[in-house]
Amino acid sequence: MKSLIKVSLLASTMAFALNASSALAADAAPSATSDKFKSSEDQAAYALGASLGRYMDNSLKEQEKLGIKLDKGQLISGVQDAFGNNSKLSDQEIEATLQSFEARVKQAAQTKMEQEAKENAAKGDKYRADYAKQKGVKKTANGVLYKVDKAGTGSAPTDSDTVVVNYKGTLVDGTEFDNSYKRGEPLSFRLDGVIPGWTEGLKHIKKGGKIQLVIPPEQAYGKTGVPGIPTNSTLVFDVELLDIKPAAAAPAAGEAEQAPDAGAQQK
């Protein structure tokens, strides 16, 4: 989920713009003053204003998604009055208004999140029920559905093993949120260091195997979600298990501990 917008709009906008300006000043080479401006100071002032305006416009759009529509003209009027030291509100009134608005935004965001969680849960339940009816689909003790496309050879991975995989992850509506194939780089991780649905599901194939996992929210990211994955989402993964690297055995008592080789250190 996207983080909630800050409601102290002018203050957050100024902070954003000033921080962005500092980053740009550090990273970008100086540019010549455009012929549209009399001086570099005029151009810098305009650039700061454009940055403020762009950020405020985006903030207003985010608030509209929560059902809160602010008048852009009033916002601009407030900025102009503040610069002219002619505000229609006292400092105390501004603070009280913003505190009230913050509470309103938080409540709207909470309501929206709860509604989305309810809708996502219902969509996921239906998808899993339909998927379970497909030929070859099996279900783990914790509710993870899976279909083995290729079993692979050797032994299945254990919790302490490091696995190397290629995969594609989507939501139940087909929206892709991750794809190692497109990045051109497999992912390597210890099997017990990822979401429970992966830890449980990948034990059903061996090296060289391919599997499709349909993971319920409670075995994935649950009610919190993560960026790109909404709350209460059922996740669909197509996974190819490229390699399994067993954990190094602990040295016996009295034996000198051997340093792992370079291959064992790779993640």
PDB file of C-alpha atoms in Angstrom:
ATOM      1  CA  MET A   1       0.000   0.000   0.000  1.00  0.00           C
ATOM      2  CA  LYS A   2       1.115   3.516  -0.656  1.00  0.00           C
ATOM      3  CA  SER A   3       1.966   5.515   2.446  1.00  0.00           C
ATOM      4  CA  LEU A   4      -0.613   8.032   3.587  1.00  0.00           C
ATOM      5  CA  ILE A   5      -0.158  11.530   2.298  1.00  0.00           C
ATOM      6  CA  LYS A   6       0.848  14.175   4.759  1.00  0.00           C
ATOM      7  CA  VAL A   7      -1.954  16.553   5.512  1.00  0.00           C
ATOM      8  CA  SER A   8       0.146  19.585   6.389  1.00  0.00           C
ATOM      9  CA  LEU A   9       0.266  20.190   2.681  1.00  0.00           C
ATOM     10  CA  LEU A  10       2.319  23.362   2.442  1.00  0.00           C
ATOM     11  CA  ALA A  11       4.834  22.267   5.053  1.00  0.00           C
ATOM     12  CA  SER A  12       5.328  18.827   3.534  1.00  0.00           C
ATOM     13  CA  THR A  13       5.527  20.323   0.074  1.00  0.00           C
ATOM     14  CA  MET A  14       8.246  22.732   1.119  1.00  0.00           C
ATOM     15  CA  ALA A  15      10.221  19.950   2.805  1.00  0.00           C
ATOM     16  CA  PHE A  16       9.893  17.744  -0.246  1.00  0.00           C
ATOM     17  CA  ALA A  17      10.891  20.467  -2.642  1.00  0.00           C
ATOM     18  CA  LEU A  18      13.859  21.608  -0.596  1.00  0.00           C
ATOM     19  CA  ASN A  19      15.115  18.052  -0.122  1.00  0.00           C
ATOM     20  CA  ALA A  20      14.660  17.367  -3.821  1.00  0.00           C
ATOM     21  CA  SER A  21      16.522  20.554  -4.666  1.00  0.00           C
ATOM     22  CA  SER A  22      19.443  19.493  -2.443  1.00  0.00           C
ATOM     23  CA  ALA A  23      19.601  16.074  -4.095  1.00  0.00           C
ATOM     24  CA  LEU A  24      19.492  17.573  -7.554  1.00  0.00           C
ATOM     25  CA  ALA A  25      22.173  20.094  -6.679  1.00  0.00           C
ATOM     26  CA  ALA A  26      24.431  17.288  -5.507  1.00  0.00           C
ATOM     27  CA  ASP A  27      23.845  14.944  -8.444  1.00  0.00           C
ATOM     28  CA  ALA A  28      23.232  17.139 -11.468  1.00  0.00           C
ATOM     29  CA  ALA A  29      25.735  19.243 -13.344  1.00  0.00           C
ATOM     30  CA  PRO A  30      25.025  22.992 -13.397  1.00  0.00           C
ATOM     31  CA  SER A  31      22.851  23.985 -16.336  1.00  0.00           C
ATOM     32  CA  ALA A  32      22.836  27.246 -18.247  1.00  0.00           C
ATOM     33  CA  THR A  33      20.112  29.765 -17.498  1.00  0.00           C
ATOM     34  CA  SER A  34      17.240  29.494 -19.943  1.00  0.00           C
ATOM     35  CA  ASP A  35      16.597  32.506 -22.174  1.00  0.00           C
ATOM     36  CA  LYS A  36      13.107  32.549 -20.657  1.00  0.00           C
ATOM     37  CA  PHE A  37      14.530  34.071 -17.465  1.00  0.00           C
ATOM     38  CA  LYS A  38      16.607  37.134 -16.679  1.00  0.00           C
ATOM     39  CA  SER A  39      18.900  35.377 -14.237  1.00  0.00           C
ATOM     40  CA  SER A  40      19.756  32.017 -12.726  1.00  0.00           C
ATOM     41  CA  GLU A  41      18.036  33.146  -9.516  1.00  0.00           C
ATOM     42  CA  ASP A  42      14.794  33.782 -11.406  1.00  0.00           C
ATOM     43  CA  GLN A  43      15.042  30.368 -13.011  1.00  0.00           C
ATOM     44  CA  ALA A  44      15.739  28.709  -9.643  1.00  0.00           C
ATOM     45  CA  ALA A  45      12.756  30.492  -8.081  1.00  0.00           C
ATOM     46  CA  TYR A  46      10.495  29.338 -10.893  1.00  0.00           C
ATOM     47  CA  ALA A  47      11.829  25.778 -10.679  1.00  0.00           C
ATOM     48  CA  LEU A  48      11.098  25.691  -6.960  1.00  0.00           C
ATOM     49  CA  GLY A  49       7.580  26.983  -7.558  1.00  0.00           C
ATOM     50  CA  ALA A  50       7.016  24.422 -10.315  1.00  0.00           C
ATOM     51  CA  SER A  51       8.227  21.665  -7.990  1.00  0.00           C
ATOM     52  CA  LEU A  52       5.895  22.864  -5.244  1.00  0.00           C
ATOM     53  CA  GLY A  53       2.962  23.064  -7.638  1.00  0.00           C
ATOM     54  CA  ARG A  54       3.564  19.628  -9.096  1.00  0.00           C
ATOM     55  CA  TYR A  55       3.833  18.049  -5.672  1.00  0.00           C
ATOM     56  CA  MET A  56       0.720  19.808  -4.370  1.00  0.00           C
ATOM     57  CA  ASP A  57      -1.245  18.730  -7.434  1.00  0.00           C
ATOM     58  CA  ASN A  58      -0.228  15.116  -6.904  1.00  0.00           C
ATOM     59  CA  SER A  59      -1.152  15.373  -3.226  1.00  0.00           C
ATOM     60  CA  LEU A  60      -4.618  16.653  -4.083  1.00  0.00           C
ATOM     61  CA  LYS A  61      -5.118  13.744  -6.479  1.00  0.00           C
ATOM     62  CA  GLU A  62      -4.123  11.270  -3.776  1.00  0.00           C
ATOM     63  CA  GLN A  63      -6.645  12.841  -1.395  1.00  0.00           C
ATOM     64  CA  GLU A  64      -9.366  12.556  -4.037  1.00  0.00           C
ATOM     65  CA  LYS A  65      -8.784   8.797  -4.028  1.00  0.00           C
ATOM     66  CA  LEU A  66      -9.847   8.889  -0.371  1.00  0.00           C
ATOM     67  CA  GLY A  67     -13.015  10.778  -1.256  1.00  0.00           C
ATOM     68  CA  ILE A  68     -11.685  14.148  -0.089  1.00  0.00           C
ATOM     69  CA  LYS A  69     -11.724  16.887  -2.722  1.00  0.00           C
ATOM     70  CA  LEU A  70     -10.002  20.152  -1.881  1.00  0.00           C
ATOM     71  CA  ASP A  71     -10.438  23.304  -3.912  1.00  0.00           C
ATOM     72  CA  LYS A  72      -7.226  24.046  -5.782  1.00  0.00           C
ATOM     73  CA  GLY A  73      -8.072  27.732  -5.965  1.00  0.00           C
ATOM     74  CA  GLN A  74      -8.339  28.006  -2.189  1.00  0.00           C
ATOM     75  CA  LEU A  75      -5.010  26.232  -1.793  1.00  0.00           C
ATOM     76  CA  ILE A  76      -3.309  28.684  -4.157  1.00  0.00           C
ATOM     77  CA  SER A  77      -5.027  31.561  -2.381  1.00  0.00           C
ATOM     78  CA  GLY A  78      -3.657  30.356   0.949  1.00  0.00           C
ATOM     79  CA  VAL A  79      -0.125  30.209  -0.453  1.00  0.00           C
ATOM     80  CA  GLN A  80      -0.410  33.693  -1.925  1.00  0.00           C
ATOM     81  CA  ASP A  81      -1.855  35.151   1.285  1.00  0.00           C
ATOM     82  CA  ALA A  82       0.908  33.540   3.343  1.00  0.00           C
ATOM     83  CA  PHE A  83       3.567  35.096   1.112  1.00  0.00           C
ATOM     84  CA  GLY A  84       1.776  38.423   1.419  1.00  0.00           C
ATOM     85  CA  ASN A  85       1.469  38.078   5.203  1.00  0.00           C
ATOM     86  CA  ASN A  86      -2.286  38.479   4.793  1.00  0.00           C
ATOM     87  CA  SER A  87      -3.690  35.123   5.930  1.00  0.00           C
ATOM     88  CA  LYS A  88      -7.430  34.852   6.570  1.00  0.00           C
ATOM     89  CA  LEU A  89      -6.669  32.453   9.454  1.00  0.00           C
ATOM     90  CA  SER A  90      -4.613  32.954  12.587  1.00  0.00           C
ATOM     91  CA  ASP A  91      -1.781  30.559  13.405  1.00  0.00           C
ATOM     92  CA  GLN A  92      -4.025  28.913  16.001  1.00  0.00           C
ATOM     93  CA  GLU A  93      -6.844  28.501  13.474  1.00  0.00           C
ATOM     94  CA  ILE A  94      -4.458  27.025  10.902  1.00  0.00           C
ATOM     95  CA  GLU A  95      -3.141  24.508  13.418  1.00  0.00           C
ATOM     96  CA  ALA A  96      -6.639  23.491  14.573  1.00  0.00           C
ATOM     97  CA  THR A  97      -7.874  23.181  10.994  1.00  0.00           C
ATOM     98  CA  LEU A  98      -4.952  20.979   9.970  1.00  0.00           C
ATOM     99  CA  GLN A  99      -5.325  18.761  13.040  1.00  0.00           C
ATOM    100  CA  SER A 100      -8.991  18.233  12.219  1.00  0.00           C
ATOM    101  CA  PHE A 101      -8.162  17.594   8.575  1.00  0.00           C
ATOM    102  CA  GLU A 102      -5.465  15.092   9.543  1.00  0.00           C
ATOM    103  CA  ALA A 103      -7.966  13.109  11.586  1.00  0.00           C
ATOM    104  CA  ARG A 104     -10.387  13.151   8.660  1.00  0.00           C
ATOM    105  CA  VAL A 105      -7.736  11.915   6.227  1.00  0.00           C
ATOM    106  CA  LYS A 106      -6.652   9.130   8.589  1.00  0.00           C
ATOM    107  CA  GLN A 107     -10.246   7.978   9.018  1.00  0.00           C
ATOM    108  CA  ALA A 108     -10.877   8.046   5.274  1.00  0.00           C
ATOM    109  CA  ALA A 109      -7.674   6.109   4.624  1.00  0.00           C
ATOM    110  CA  GLN A 110      -8.587   3.529   7.259  1.00  0.00           C
ATOM    111  CA  THR A 111     -12.060   3.093   5.791  1.00  0.00           C
ATOM    112  CA  LYS A 112     -10.648   2.715   2.286  1.00  0.00           C
ATOM    113  CA  MET A 113      -8.065   0.188   3.443  1.00  0.00           C
ATOM    114  CA  GLU A 114     -10.680  -1.893   5.256  1.00  0.00           C
ATOM    115  CA  GLN A 115     -12.930  -1.890   2.200  1.00  0.00           C
ATOM    116  CA  GLU A 116     -10.070  -2.910  -0.074  1.00  0.00           C
ATOM    117  CA  ALA A 117      -9.060  -5.666   2.347  1.00  0.00           C
ATOM    118  CA  LYS A 118     -12.610  -7.030   2.327  1.00  0.00           C
ATOM    119  CA  GLU A 119     -12.825  -6.933  -1.462  1.00  0.00           C
ATOM    120  CA  ASN A 120      -9.389  -8.518  -1.931  1.00  0.00           C
ATOM    121  CA  ALA A 121     -10.226 -11.301   0.501  1.00  0.00           C
ATOM    122  CA  ALA A 122     -13.436 -12.107  -1.382  1.00  0.00           C
ATOM    123  CA  LYS A 123     -11.659 -12.104  -4.752  1.00  0.00           C
ATOM    124  CA  GLY A 124      -8.940 -14.345  -3.369  1.00  0.00           C
ATOM    125  CA  ASP A 125     -11.413 -16.800  -1.861  1.00  0.00           C
ATOM    126  CA  LYS A 126     -13.203 -17.160  -5.193  1.00  0.00           C
ATOM    127  CA  TYR A 127      -9.969 -17.522  -7.153  1.00  0.00           C
ATOM    128  CA  ARG A 128      -8.649 -20.247  -4.844  1.00  0.00           C
ATOM    129  CA  ALA A 129     -11.958 -22.107  -4.902  1.00  0.00           C
ATOM    130  CA  ASP A 130     -11.937 -22.144  -8.710  1.00  0.00           C
ATOM    131  CA  TYR A 131      -8.240 -23.000  -8.908  1.00  0.00           C
ATOM    132  CA  ALA A 132      -8.648 -25.947  -6.521  1.00  0.00           C
ATOM    133  CA  LYS A 133     -10.980 -27.584  -9.047  1.00  0.00           C
ATOM    134  CA  GLN A 134      -8.309 -27.710 -11.755  1.00  0.00           C
ATOM    135  CA  LYS A 135      -6.714 -31.022 -12.626  1.00  0.00           C
ATOM    136  CA  GLY A 136      -3.514 -31.773 -10.731  1.00  0.00           C
ATOM    137  CA  VAL A 137      -3.975 -29.101  -8.059  1.00  0.00           C
ATOM    138  CA  LYS A 138      -3.140 -30.108  -4.487  1.00  0.00           C
ATOM    139  CA  LYS A 139      -3.432 -28.323  -1.155  1.00  0.00           C
ATOM    140  CA  THR A 140      -0.988 -28.134   1.751  1.00  0.00           C
ATOM    141  CA  ALA A 141      -1.926 -28.310   5.422  1.00  0.00           C
ATOM    142  CA  ASN A 142      -1.764 -24.496   5.612  1.00  0.00           C
ATOM    143  CA  GLY A 143      -3.968 -23.858   2.600  1.00  0.00           C
ATOM    144  CA  VAL A 144      -1.357 -23.253  -0.097  1.00  0.00           C
ATOM    145  CA  LEU A 145      -2.558 -24.574  -3.448  1.00  0.00           C
ATOM    146  CA  TYR A 146       0.016 -25.890  -5.877  1.00  0.00           C
ATOM    147  CA  LYS A 147       0.358 -27.611  -9.217  1.00  0.00           C
ATOM    148  CA  VAL A 148       3.626 -29.315 -10.144  1.00  0.00           C
ATOM    149  CA  ASP A 149       4.536 -28.804 -13.790  1.00  0.00           C
ATOM    150  CA  LYS A 150       7.902 -30.568 -13.466  1.00  0.00           C
ATOM    151  CA  ALA A 151       9.016 -32.590 -10.437  1.00  0.00           C
ATOM    152  CA  GLY A 152      12.782 -32.142 -10.824  1.00  0.00           C
ATOM    153  CA  THR A 153      15.437 -34.577  -9.591  1.00  0.00           C
ATOM    154  CA  GLY A 154      17.311 -35.283  -6.381  1.00  0.00           C
ATOM    155  CA  SER A 155      16.086 -34.237  -2.946  1.00  0.00           C
ATOM    156  CA  ALA A 156      13.524 -31.571  -2.086  1.00  0.00           C
ATOM    157  CA  PRO A 157      14.866 -28.484  -0.284  1.00  0.00           C
ATOM    158  CA  THR A 158      14.702 -28.167   3.486  1.00  0.00           C
ATOM    159  CA  ASP A 159      14.191 -25.057   5.602  1.00  0.00           C
ATOM    160  CA  SER A 160      17.915 -24.473   6.100  1.00  0.00           C
ATOM    161  CA  ASP A 161      18.816 -24.884   2.408  1.00  0.00           C
ATOM    162  CA  THR A 162      19.530 -21.945   0.125  1.00  0.00           C
ATOM    163  CA  VAL A 163      17.517 -22.144  -3.078  1.00  0.00           C
ATOM    164  CA  VAL A 164      18.058 -20.386  -6.393  1.00  0.00           C
ATOM    165  CA  VAL A 165      14.885 -19.658  -8.334  1.00  0.00           C
ATOM    166  CA  ASN A 166      13.385 -17.840 -11.266  1.00  0.00           C
ATOM    167  CA  TYR A 167       9.790 -16.774 -10.811  1.00  0.00           C
ATOM    168  CA  LYS A 168       6.894 -14.570 -11.805  1.00  0.00           C
ATOM    169  CA  GLY A 169       4.406 -13.215  -9.273  1.00  0.00           C
ATOM    170  CA  THR A 170       0.915 -11.893 -10.024  1.00  0.00           C
ATOM    171  CA  LEU A 171      -2.270 -10.919  -8.239  1.00  0.00           C
ATOM    172  CA  VAL A 172      -5.437 -12.884  -8.947  1.00  0.00           C
ATOM    173  CA  ASP A 173      -6.473 -10.352 -11.610  1.00  0.00           C
ATOM    174  CA  GLY A 174      -3.248 -11.017 -13.513  1.00  0.00           C
ATOM    175  CA  THR A 175      -1.432  -7.861 -12.400  1.00  0.00           C
ATOM    176  CA  GLU A 176       2.282  -8.669 -12.321  1.00  0.00           C
ATOM    177  CA  PHE A 177       4.169  -7.340  -9.297  1.00  0.00           C
ATOM    178  CA  ASP A 178       7.499  -9.136  -9.656  1.00  0.00           C
ATOM    179  CA  ASN A 179       9.409 -11.064 -12.314  1.00  0.00           C
ATOM    180  CA  SER A 180      12.984 -12.324 -12.020  1.00  0.00           C
ATOM    181  CA  TYR A 181      12.988 -13.329 -15.692  1.00  0.00           C
ATOM    182  CA  LYS A 182      12.546  -9.704 -16.731  1.00  0.00           C
ATOM    183  CA  ARG A 183      15.300  -8.616 -14.363  1.00  0.00           C
ATOM    184  CA  GLY A 184      17.549 -11.220 -15.931  1.00  0.00           C
ATOM    185  CA  GLU A 185      18.734 -12.443 -12.550  1.00  0.00           C
ATOM    186  CA  PRO A 186      17.529 -15.417 -10.444  1.00  0.00           C
ATOM    187  CA  LEU A 187      16.822 -14.929  -6.759  1.00  0.00           C
ATOM    188  CA  SER A 188      18.821 -16.775  -4.091  1.00  0.00           C
ATOM    189  CA  PHE A 189      17.588 -17.099  -0.504  1.00  0.00           C
ATOM    190  CA  ARG A 190      17.403 -19.424   2.472  1.00  0.00           C
ATOM    191  CA  LEU A 191      14.099 -21.270   2.254  1.00  0.00           C
ATOM    192  CA  ASP A 192      12.926 -20.370   5.748  1.00  0.00           C
ATOM    193  CA  GLY A 193      13.681 -16.684   5.150  1.00  0.00           C
ATOM    194  CA  VAL A 194      10.709 -15.878   2.900  1.00  0.00           C
ATOM    195  CA  ILE A 195       6.917 -15.860   3.158  1.00  0.00           C
ATOM    196  CA  PRO A 196       5.483 -19.104   4.630  1.00  0.00           C
ATOM    197  CA  GLY A 197       3.712 -19.992   1.381  1.00  0.00           C
ATOM    198  CA  TRP A 198       7.052 -20.231  -0.429  1.00  0.00           C
ATOM    199  CA  THR A 199       8.745 -22.131   2.405  1.00  0.00           C
ATOM    200  CA  GLU A 200       6.006 -24.728   2.357  1.00  0.00           C
ATOM    201  CA  GLY A 201       5.296 -24.792  -1.354  1.00  0.00           C
ATOM    202  CA  LEU A 202       8.817 -25.239  -2.728  1.00  0.00           C
ATOM    203  CA  LYS A 203       9.271 -28.456  -0.745  1.00  0.00           C
ATOM    204  CA  HIS A 204       7.013 -30.141  -3.299  1.00  0.00           C
ATOM    205  CA  ILE A 205       9.592 -29.956  -6.102  1.00  0.00           C
ATOM    206  CA  LYS A 206      13.282 -30.741  -6.497  1.00  0.00           C
ATOM    207  CA  LYS A 207      16.172 -29.232  -8.411  1.00  0.00           C
ATOM    208  CA  GLY A 208      15.081 -28.412 -11.959  1.00  0.00           C
ATOM    209  CA  GLY A 209      11.417 -28.550 -10.991  1.00  0.00           C
ATOM    210  CA  LYS A 210       8.662 -26.109 -11.868  1.00  0.00           C
ATOM    211  CA  ILE A 211       5.608 -25.337  -9.758  1.00  0.00           C
ATOM    212  CA  GLN A 212       2.706 -22.919  -9.601  1.00  0.00           C
ATOM    213  CA  LEU A 213       1.786 -21.693  -6.130  1.00  0.00           C
ATOM    214  CA  VAL A 214      -1.478 -20.002  -5.170  1.00  0.00           C
ATOM    215  CA  ILE A 215      -0.883 -18.549  -1.730  1.00  0.00           C
ATOM    216  CA  PRO A 216      -3.640 -17.258   0.587  1.00  0.00           C
ATOM    217  CA  PRO A 217      -3.045 -13.909   2.341  1.00  0.00           C
ATOM    218  CA  GLU A 218      -2.276 -15.437   5.734  1.00  0.00           C
ATOM    219  CA  GLN A 219       0.628 -17.348   4.167  1.00  0.00           C
ATOM    220  CA  ALA A 220       1.868 -14.261   2.298  1.00  0.00           C
ATOM    221  CA  TYR A 221       1.623 -10.602   3.387  1.00  0.00           C
ATOM    222  CA  GLY A 222      -1.722 -10.766   5.183  1.00  0.00           C
ATOM    223  CA  LYS A 223      -3.562  -7.656   6.288  1.00  0.00           C
ATOM    224  CA  THR A 224      -0.555  -5.368   6.008  1.00  0.00           C
ATOM    225  CA  GLY A 225       0.467  -5.845   2.373  1.00  0.00           C
ATOM    226  CA  VAL A 226       3.646  -4.374   0.907  1.00  0.00           C
ATOM    227  CA  PRO A 227       4.304  -1.878  -1.910  1.00  0.00           C
ATOM    228  CA  GLY A 228       2.786  -3.336  -5.069  1.00  0.00           C
ATOM    229  CA  ILE A 229       0.794  -5.968  -3.163  1.00  0.00           C
ATOM    230  CA  PRO A 230      -2.478  -4.751  -1.612  1.00  0.00           C
ATOM    231  CA  THR A 231      -3.686  -5.928   1.769  1.00  0.00           C
ATOM    232  CA  ASN A 232      -5.325  -9.384   1.963  1.00  0.00           C
ATOM    233  CA  SER A 233      -4.074 -10.402  -1.479  1.00  0.00           C
ATOM    234  CA  THR A 234      -3.955 -13.975  -2.716  1.00  0.00           C
ATOM    235  CA  LEU A 235      -0.712 -14.359  -4.688  1.00  0.00           C
ATOM    236  CA  VAL A 236       0.052 -16.524  -7.719  1.00  0.00           C
ATOM    237  CA  PHE A 237       3.649 -17.567  -8.375  1.00  0.00           C
ATOM    238  CA  ASP A 238       5.174 -19.544 -11.222  1.00  0.00           C
ATOM    239  CA  VAL A 239       8.479 -20.805  -9.831  1.00  0.00           C
ATOM    240  CA  GLU A 240      11.415 -22.656 -11.378  1.00  0.00           C
ATOM    241  CA  LEU A 241      13.819 -24.215  -8.852  1.00  0.00           C
ATOM    242  CA  LEU A 242      17.248 -23.835 -10.459  1.00  0.00           C
ATOM    243  CA  ASP A 243      19.480 -25.032  -7.650  1.00  0.00           C
ATOM    244  CA  ILE A 244      19.576 -26.139  -4.014  1.00  0.00           C
ATOM    245  CA  LYS A 245      22.557 -25.364  -1.781  1.00  0.00           C
ATOM    246  CA  PRO A 246      22.468 -27.353   1.469  1.00  0.00           C
ATOM    247  CA  ALA A 247      23.423 -25.520   4.641  1.00  0.00           C
ATOM    248  CA  ALA A 248      26.981 -26.207   5.792  1.00  0.00           C
ATOM    249  CA  ALA A 249      27.103 -28.890   8.487  1.00  0.00           C
ATOM    250  CA  ALA A 250      28.236 -27.740  11.926  1.00  0.00           C
ATOM    251  CA  PRO A 251      31.757 -29.026  12.827  1.00  0.00           C
ATOM    252  CA  ALA A 252      31.933 -31.924  15.254  1.00  0.00           C
ATOM    253  CA  ALA A 253      33.292 -31.273  18.742  1.00  0.00           C
ATOM    254  CA  GLY A 254      37.063 -30.923  18.679  1.00  0.00           C
ATOM    255  CA  GLU A 255      37.228 -30.407  14.908  1.00  0.00           C
ATOM    256  CA  ALA A 256      38.576 -27.217  13.386  1.00  0.00           C
ATOM    257  CA  GLU A 257      35.879 -25.213  11.679  1.00  0.00           C
ATOM    258  CA  GLN A 258      36.492 -24.990   7.939  1.00  0.00           C
ATOM    259  CA  ALA A 259      35.915 -21.735   6.069  1.00  0.00           C
ATOM    260  CA  PRO A 260      33.135 -22.101   3.485  1.00  0.00           C
ATOM    261  CA  ASP A 261      34.153 -22.008  -0.151  1.00  0.00           C
ATOM    262  CA  ALA A 262      33.236 -19.112  -2.409  1.00  0.00           C
ATOM    263  CA  GLY A 263      30.288 -20.943  -3.920  1.00  0.00           C
ATOM    264  CA  ALA A 264      28.721 -21.603  -0.524  1.00  0.00           C
ATOM    265  CA  GLN A 265      28.887 -17.904   0.307  1.00  0.00           C
ATOM    266  CA  GLN A 266      26.895 -16.805  -2.687  1.00  0.00           C
ATOM    267  CA  LYS A 267      23.305 -15.677  -1.988  1.00  0.00           C
TER     268      LYS A 267
END
